[in-house]
Coordinates of C-alpha atoms and ligand atoms in Angstrom, one line a residue:
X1 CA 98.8 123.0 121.7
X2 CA 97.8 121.2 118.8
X3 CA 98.6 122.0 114.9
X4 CA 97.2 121.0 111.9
X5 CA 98.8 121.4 108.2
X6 CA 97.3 120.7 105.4
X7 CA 100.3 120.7 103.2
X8 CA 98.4 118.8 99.8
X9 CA 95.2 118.2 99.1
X10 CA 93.5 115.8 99.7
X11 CA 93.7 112.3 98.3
X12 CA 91.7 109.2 98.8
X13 CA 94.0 107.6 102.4
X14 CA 96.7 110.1 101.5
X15 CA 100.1 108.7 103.0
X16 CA 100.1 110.8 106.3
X17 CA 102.7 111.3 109.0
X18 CA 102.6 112.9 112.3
X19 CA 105.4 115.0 113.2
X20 CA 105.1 114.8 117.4
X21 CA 107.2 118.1 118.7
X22 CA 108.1 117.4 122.2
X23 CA 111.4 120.6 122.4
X24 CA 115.3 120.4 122.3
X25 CA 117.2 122.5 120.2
X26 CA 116.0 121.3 117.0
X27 CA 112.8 124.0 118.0
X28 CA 115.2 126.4 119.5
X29 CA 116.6 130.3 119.0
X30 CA 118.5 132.7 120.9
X31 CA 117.0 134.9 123.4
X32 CA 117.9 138.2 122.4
X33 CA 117.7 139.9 126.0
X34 CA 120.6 137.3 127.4
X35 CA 121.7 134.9 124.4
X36 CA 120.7 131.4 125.9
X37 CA 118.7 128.9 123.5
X38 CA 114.9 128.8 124.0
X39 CA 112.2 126.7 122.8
X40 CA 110.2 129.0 120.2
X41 CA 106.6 127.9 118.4
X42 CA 106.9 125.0 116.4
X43 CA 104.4 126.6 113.9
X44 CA 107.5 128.1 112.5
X45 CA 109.4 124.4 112.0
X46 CA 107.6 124.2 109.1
X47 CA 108.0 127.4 107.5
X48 CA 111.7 126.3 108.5
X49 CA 111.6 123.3 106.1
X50 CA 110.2 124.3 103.0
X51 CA 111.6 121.0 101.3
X52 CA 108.5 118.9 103.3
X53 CA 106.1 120.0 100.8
X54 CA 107.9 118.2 98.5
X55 CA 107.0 114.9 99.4
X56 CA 103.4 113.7 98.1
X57 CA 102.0 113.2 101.7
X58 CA 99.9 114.6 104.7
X59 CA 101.9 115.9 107.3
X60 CA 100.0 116.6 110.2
X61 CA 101.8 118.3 113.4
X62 CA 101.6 117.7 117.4
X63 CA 103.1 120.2 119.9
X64 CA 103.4 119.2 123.6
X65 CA 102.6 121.8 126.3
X66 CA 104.9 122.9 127.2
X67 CA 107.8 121.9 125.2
X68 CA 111.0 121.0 126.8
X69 CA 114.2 120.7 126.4
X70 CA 115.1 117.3 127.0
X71 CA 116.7 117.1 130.5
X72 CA 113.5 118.0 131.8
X73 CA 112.3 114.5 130.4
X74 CA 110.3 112.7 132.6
X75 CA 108.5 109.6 132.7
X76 CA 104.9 111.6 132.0
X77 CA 106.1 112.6 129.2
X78 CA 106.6 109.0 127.6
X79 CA 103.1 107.9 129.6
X80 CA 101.3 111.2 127.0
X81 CA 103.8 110.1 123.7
X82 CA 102.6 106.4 123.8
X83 CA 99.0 107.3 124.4
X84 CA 99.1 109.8 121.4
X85 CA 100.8 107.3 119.2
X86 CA 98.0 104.6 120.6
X87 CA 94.9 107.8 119.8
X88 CA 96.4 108.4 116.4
X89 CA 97.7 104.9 115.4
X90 CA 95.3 104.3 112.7
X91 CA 95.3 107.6 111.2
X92 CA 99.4 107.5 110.0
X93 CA 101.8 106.0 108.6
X94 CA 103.8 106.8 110.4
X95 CA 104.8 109.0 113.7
X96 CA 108.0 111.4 113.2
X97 CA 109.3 112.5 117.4
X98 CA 111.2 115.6 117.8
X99 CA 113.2 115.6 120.9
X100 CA 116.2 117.1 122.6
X101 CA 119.4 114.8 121.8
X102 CA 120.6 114.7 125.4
X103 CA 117.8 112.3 126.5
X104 CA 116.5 111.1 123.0
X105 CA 118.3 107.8 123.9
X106 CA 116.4 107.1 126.7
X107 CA 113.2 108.5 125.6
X108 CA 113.8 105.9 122.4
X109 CA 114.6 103.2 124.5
X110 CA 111.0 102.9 126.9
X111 CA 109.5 103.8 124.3
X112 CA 110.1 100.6 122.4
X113 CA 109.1 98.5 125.3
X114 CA 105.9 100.7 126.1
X115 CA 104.8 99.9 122.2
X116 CA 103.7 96.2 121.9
X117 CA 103.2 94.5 118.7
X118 CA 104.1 98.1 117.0
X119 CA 103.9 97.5 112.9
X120 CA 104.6 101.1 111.9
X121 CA 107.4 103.3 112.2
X122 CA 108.0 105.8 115.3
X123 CA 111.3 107.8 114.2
X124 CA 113.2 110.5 116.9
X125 CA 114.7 112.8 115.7
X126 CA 116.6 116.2 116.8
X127 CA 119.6 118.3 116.1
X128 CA 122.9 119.9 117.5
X129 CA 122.1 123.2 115.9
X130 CA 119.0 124.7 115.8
X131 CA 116.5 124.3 112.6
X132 CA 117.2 128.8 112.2
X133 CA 120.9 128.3 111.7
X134 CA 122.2 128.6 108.4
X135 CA 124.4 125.1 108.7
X136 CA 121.6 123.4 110.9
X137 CA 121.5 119.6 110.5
X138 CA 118.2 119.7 111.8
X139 CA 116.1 120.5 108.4
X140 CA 118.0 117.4 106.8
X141 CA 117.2 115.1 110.1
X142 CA 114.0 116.0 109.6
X143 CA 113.7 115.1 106.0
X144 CA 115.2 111.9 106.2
X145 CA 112.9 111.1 109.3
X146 CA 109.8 111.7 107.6
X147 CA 110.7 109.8 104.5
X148 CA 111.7 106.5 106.9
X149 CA 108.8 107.2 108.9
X150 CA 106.4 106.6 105.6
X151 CA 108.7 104.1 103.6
X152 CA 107.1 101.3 102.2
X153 CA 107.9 97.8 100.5
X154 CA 106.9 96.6 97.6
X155 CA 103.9 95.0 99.3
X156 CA 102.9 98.3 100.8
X157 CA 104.2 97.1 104.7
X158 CA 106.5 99.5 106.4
X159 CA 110.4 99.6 105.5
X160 CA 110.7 100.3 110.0
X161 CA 107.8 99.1 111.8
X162 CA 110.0 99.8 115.2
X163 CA 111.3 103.0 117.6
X164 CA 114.5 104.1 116.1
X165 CA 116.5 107.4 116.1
X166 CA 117.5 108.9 113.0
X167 CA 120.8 111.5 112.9
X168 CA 123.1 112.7 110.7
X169 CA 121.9 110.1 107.7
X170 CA 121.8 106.8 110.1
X171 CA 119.0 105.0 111.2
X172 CA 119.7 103.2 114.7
X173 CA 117.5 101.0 116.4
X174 CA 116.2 103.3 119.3
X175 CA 116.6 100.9 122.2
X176 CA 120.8 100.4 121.3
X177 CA 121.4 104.2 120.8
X178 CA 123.8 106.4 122.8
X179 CA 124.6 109.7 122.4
X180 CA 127.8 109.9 122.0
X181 CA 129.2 113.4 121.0
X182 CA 127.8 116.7 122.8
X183 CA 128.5 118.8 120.1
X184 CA 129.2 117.1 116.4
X185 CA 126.8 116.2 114.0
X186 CA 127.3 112.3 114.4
X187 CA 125.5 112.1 117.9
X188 CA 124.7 108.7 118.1
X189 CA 126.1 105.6 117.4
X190 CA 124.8 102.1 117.7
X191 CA 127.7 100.5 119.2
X192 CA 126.4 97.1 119.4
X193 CA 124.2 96.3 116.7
X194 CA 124.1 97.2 113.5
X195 CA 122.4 100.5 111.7
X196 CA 118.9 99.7 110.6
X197 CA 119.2 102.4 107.5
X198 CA 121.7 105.0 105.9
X199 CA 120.9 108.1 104.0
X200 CA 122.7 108.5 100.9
X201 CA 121.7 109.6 97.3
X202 CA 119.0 106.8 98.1
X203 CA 118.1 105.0 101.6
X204 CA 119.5 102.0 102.1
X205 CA 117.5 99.8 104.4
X206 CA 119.6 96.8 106.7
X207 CA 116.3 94.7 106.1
X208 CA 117.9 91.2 107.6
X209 CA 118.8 93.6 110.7
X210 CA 115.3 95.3 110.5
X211 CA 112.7 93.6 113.3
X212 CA 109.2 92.4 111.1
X213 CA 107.7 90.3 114.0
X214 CA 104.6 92.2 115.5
X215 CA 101.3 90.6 114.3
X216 CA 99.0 92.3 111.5
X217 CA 95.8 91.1 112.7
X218 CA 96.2 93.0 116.3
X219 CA 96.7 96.6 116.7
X220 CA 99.0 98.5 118.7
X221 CA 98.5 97.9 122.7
X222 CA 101.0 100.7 125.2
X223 CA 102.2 99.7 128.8
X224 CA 102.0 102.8 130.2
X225 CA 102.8 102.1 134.2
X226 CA 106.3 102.6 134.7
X227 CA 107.7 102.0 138.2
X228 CA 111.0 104.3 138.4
X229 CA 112.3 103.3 141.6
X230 CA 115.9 102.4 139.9
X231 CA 119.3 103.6 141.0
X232 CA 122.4 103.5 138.7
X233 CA 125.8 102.8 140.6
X234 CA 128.7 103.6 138.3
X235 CA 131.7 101.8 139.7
X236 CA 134.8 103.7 139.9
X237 CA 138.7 103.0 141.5
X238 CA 138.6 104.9 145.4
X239 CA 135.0 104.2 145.3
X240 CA 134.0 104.5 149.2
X241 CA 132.0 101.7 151.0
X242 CA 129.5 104.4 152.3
X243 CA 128.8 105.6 148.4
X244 CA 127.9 102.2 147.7
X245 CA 125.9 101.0 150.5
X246 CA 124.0 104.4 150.4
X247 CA 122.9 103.4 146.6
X248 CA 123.0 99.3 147.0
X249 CA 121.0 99.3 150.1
X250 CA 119.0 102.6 149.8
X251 CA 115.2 102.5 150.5
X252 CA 114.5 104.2 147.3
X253 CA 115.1 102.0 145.0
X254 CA 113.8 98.3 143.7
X255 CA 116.3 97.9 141.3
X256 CA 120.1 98.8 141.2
X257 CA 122.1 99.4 137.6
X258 CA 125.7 97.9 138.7
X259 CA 128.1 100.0 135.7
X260 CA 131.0 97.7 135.8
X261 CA 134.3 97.6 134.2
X262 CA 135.3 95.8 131.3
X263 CA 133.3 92.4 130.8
X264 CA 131.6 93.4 134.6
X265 CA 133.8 93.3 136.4
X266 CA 134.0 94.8 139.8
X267 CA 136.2 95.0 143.0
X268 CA 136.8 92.3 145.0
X269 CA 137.0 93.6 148.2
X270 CA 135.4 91.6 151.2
X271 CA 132.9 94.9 151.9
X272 CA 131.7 95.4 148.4
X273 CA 131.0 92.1 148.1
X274 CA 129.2 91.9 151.4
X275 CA 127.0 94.4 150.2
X276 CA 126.3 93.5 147.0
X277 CA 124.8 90.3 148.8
X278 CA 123.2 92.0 151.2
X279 CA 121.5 94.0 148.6
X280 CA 120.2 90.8 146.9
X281 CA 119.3 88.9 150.0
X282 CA 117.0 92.2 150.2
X283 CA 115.7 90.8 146.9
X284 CA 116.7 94.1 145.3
X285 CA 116.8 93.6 141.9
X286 CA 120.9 94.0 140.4
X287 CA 121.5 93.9 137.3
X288 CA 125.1 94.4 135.8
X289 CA 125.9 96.8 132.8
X290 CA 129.4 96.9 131.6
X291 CA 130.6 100.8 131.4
X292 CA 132.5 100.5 128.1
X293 CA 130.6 101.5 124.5
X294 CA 131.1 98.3 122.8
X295 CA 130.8 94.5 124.0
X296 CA 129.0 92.7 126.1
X297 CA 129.0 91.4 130.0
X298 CA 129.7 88.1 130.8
X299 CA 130.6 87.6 134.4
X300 CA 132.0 83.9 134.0
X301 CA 135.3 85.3 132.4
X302 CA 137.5 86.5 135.6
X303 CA 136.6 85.8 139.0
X304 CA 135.5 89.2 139.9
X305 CA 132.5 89.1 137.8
X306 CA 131.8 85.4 138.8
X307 CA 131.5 86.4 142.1
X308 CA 128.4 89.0 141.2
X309 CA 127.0 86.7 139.6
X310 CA 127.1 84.4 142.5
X311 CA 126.0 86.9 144.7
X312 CA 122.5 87.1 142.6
X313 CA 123.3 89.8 140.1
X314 CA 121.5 89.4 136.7
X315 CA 123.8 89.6 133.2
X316 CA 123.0 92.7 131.2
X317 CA 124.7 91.2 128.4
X318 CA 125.0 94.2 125.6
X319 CA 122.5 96.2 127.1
X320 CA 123.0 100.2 127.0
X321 CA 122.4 101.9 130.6
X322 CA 119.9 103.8 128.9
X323 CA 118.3 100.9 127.6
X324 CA 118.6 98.8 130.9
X325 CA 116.5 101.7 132.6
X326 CA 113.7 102.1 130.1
X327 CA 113.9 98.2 130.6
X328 CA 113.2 97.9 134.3
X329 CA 111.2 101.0 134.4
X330 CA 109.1 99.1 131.8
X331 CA 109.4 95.6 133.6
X332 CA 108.7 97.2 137.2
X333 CA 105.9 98.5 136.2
X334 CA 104.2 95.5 134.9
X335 CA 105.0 92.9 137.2
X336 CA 105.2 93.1 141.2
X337 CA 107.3 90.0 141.6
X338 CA 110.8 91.0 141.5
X339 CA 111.5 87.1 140.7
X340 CA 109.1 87.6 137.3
X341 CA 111.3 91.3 136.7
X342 CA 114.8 89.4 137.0
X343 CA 113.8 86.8 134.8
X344 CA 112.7 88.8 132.3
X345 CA 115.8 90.6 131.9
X346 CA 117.6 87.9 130.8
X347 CA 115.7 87.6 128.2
X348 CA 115.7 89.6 124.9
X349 CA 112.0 91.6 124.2
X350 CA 112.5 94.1 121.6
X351 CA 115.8 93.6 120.4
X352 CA 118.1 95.1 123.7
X353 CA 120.4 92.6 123.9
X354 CA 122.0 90.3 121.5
X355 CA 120.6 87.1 122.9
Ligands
LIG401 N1 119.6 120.5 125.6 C1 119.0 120.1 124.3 C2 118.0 119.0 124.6 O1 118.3 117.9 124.8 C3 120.1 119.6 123.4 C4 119.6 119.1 122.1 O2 118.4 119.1 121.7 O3 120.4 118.8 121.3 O4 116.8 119.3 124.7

């Protein structure tokens, strides 16, 4: 379903945003028959937040069909976001995403690798209660996003030209986002790099932390085939060698996510390492993510870690699981060669990893 508002008339190349309504609770009310939280038509978001109108711009609106909430994410719904960002580049300045916070991480996260030389702001944003509440942090999410999403510098080039999420008066780079509390308003946090923006009387922008590289004289180009075929092992004490030869050595998948303790670290029994080996002499495609929130992996530190990366694991360095996946999903999909795939991990693309 597509909307169009016409909030102010019309100006010679107006500033314009389009707000892209995807579901989550942001769009949400109670269904009065049995109390659970439903998506409801997003034509009402806007009678919701009256305050828009206040800012001297276009705001045009998107709804997907149907609209979801966010656990029923699926890759198809990134491939139709990037295309309508790639349709409707040239026509805003900006692109405003309203998503369900339980996957808005990882929808954030491909997203930034499936934009290449992006130069204009594409903001997620969402809330814990929904925009009908009285003490909904959803109309203020909103308002902040769309005034990122069209911020300029003095030389009229966008504050943000990158994916971020934008909650509870932060702006975090979208590929190092987390969520990281189910039900307060702080959802996200940015554990390992800095915020991008905060939301106070004014908006302070973390310019030296803010990525300006994509190339004015080319537009925007999307990678759109994703290969999914990735399996996420989360390593655990009493772990059982038939759960991790099942996942390691599965036929499903191309690529394994190894969550790992500490600085990855894993156990160093004789059959997890012989698996992990096998796994790679396979030429699957390991690649090891430490389970804490904060710090990186480094696998020389203790021998446990040396001895995946001797067995042909790849360093994840700071990497999020969320961002590893949108990552390899991303990498997968572009290149056959799993060689090509593991050495592009290592390397930093859209500011993942702090390398
Ligand atoms: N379950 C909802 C969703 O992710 C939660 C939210 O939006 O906050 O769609």
């Amino acid at each position: 379903m597509k909307l169009n508002f016409k909030l102010f008339p019309e100006k010679e190349k107006p500033t314009a945003v389009l707000l892209i309504y995807t579901g989550g609770t942001i769009g949400m009310k109670a269904d009065p028959q049995d109390g659970t939280l439903k998506p409801f038509d997003f034509s009402g978001i806007l009678e919701e937040v009256p305050e828009l109108r206040k800012f001297a711009m276009r705001i045009d609106s998107y709804a997907f069909n149907p609209i979801i909430d966010s656990s029923d994410v699926e890759p198809s719904l990134w491939q139709s976001l990037a295309s309508l960002i790639r349709e409707r580049y040239d026509d805003y300045d900006g692109f405003v995403v309203l998503h369900g916070t339980d996957t808005m991480a990882y929808s954030a996260s491909v997203l930034s690798f499936m934009l290449e030389n992006l130069g204009k702001p594409v903001i997620f944003t969402g809330s814990q209660l929904p925009i009908g509440e009285p003490r909904t942090d959803g109309k203020e999410n909103i308002i902040s996003a769309v005034e990122i999403a069209t911020a300029k510098d003095s030389h009229g080039h966008p504050m943000v030209p990158e994916v971020c999420i934008c909650f509870n008066s932060q702006l975090l780079r979208g590929n190092r986002s987390v969520k990281v509390n189910a039900t307060g308003f702080d959802a996200f946090k940015s554990p390992n790099y800095p915020l991008l923006a905060t939301a106070g009387i004014n908006i302070k922008y973390n310019n030296s932390f803010i990525h300006y590289g994509y190339d004015r004289r080319k537009g925007l180009t999307i990678h759109t085939l994703l290969d999914t075929r990735v399996s996420v092992l989360k390593l655990h004490p009493g772990i059982t060698e038939q759960a991790v030869r099942d996942i390691l050595l599965g036929d499903g998948s191309r690529a394994v996510i190894l969550e790992t303790y500490g600085s990855g670290n894993a156990p160093s029994r004789p059959w997890f390492l012989s698996l992990v080996r096998e796994a790679a002499s396979r030429g699957k495609i390991l690649l090891n993510v430490t389970q804490c929130l904060s710090g990186d992996v480094d696998m020389d530190i203790y021998a446990t870690g040396r001895a995946l990366k001797d067995a042909g694991v790849i360093c994840g360095h700071d990497i999020t699981t969320e961002s590893a996946l949108g990552k390899l999903f991303y990498l997968m999909g572009e290149h056959a060669d799993n060689e090509k795939v593991k050495d592009l991990l290592e390397k930093n693309l859209k500011g993942e990893i702090s390398k």
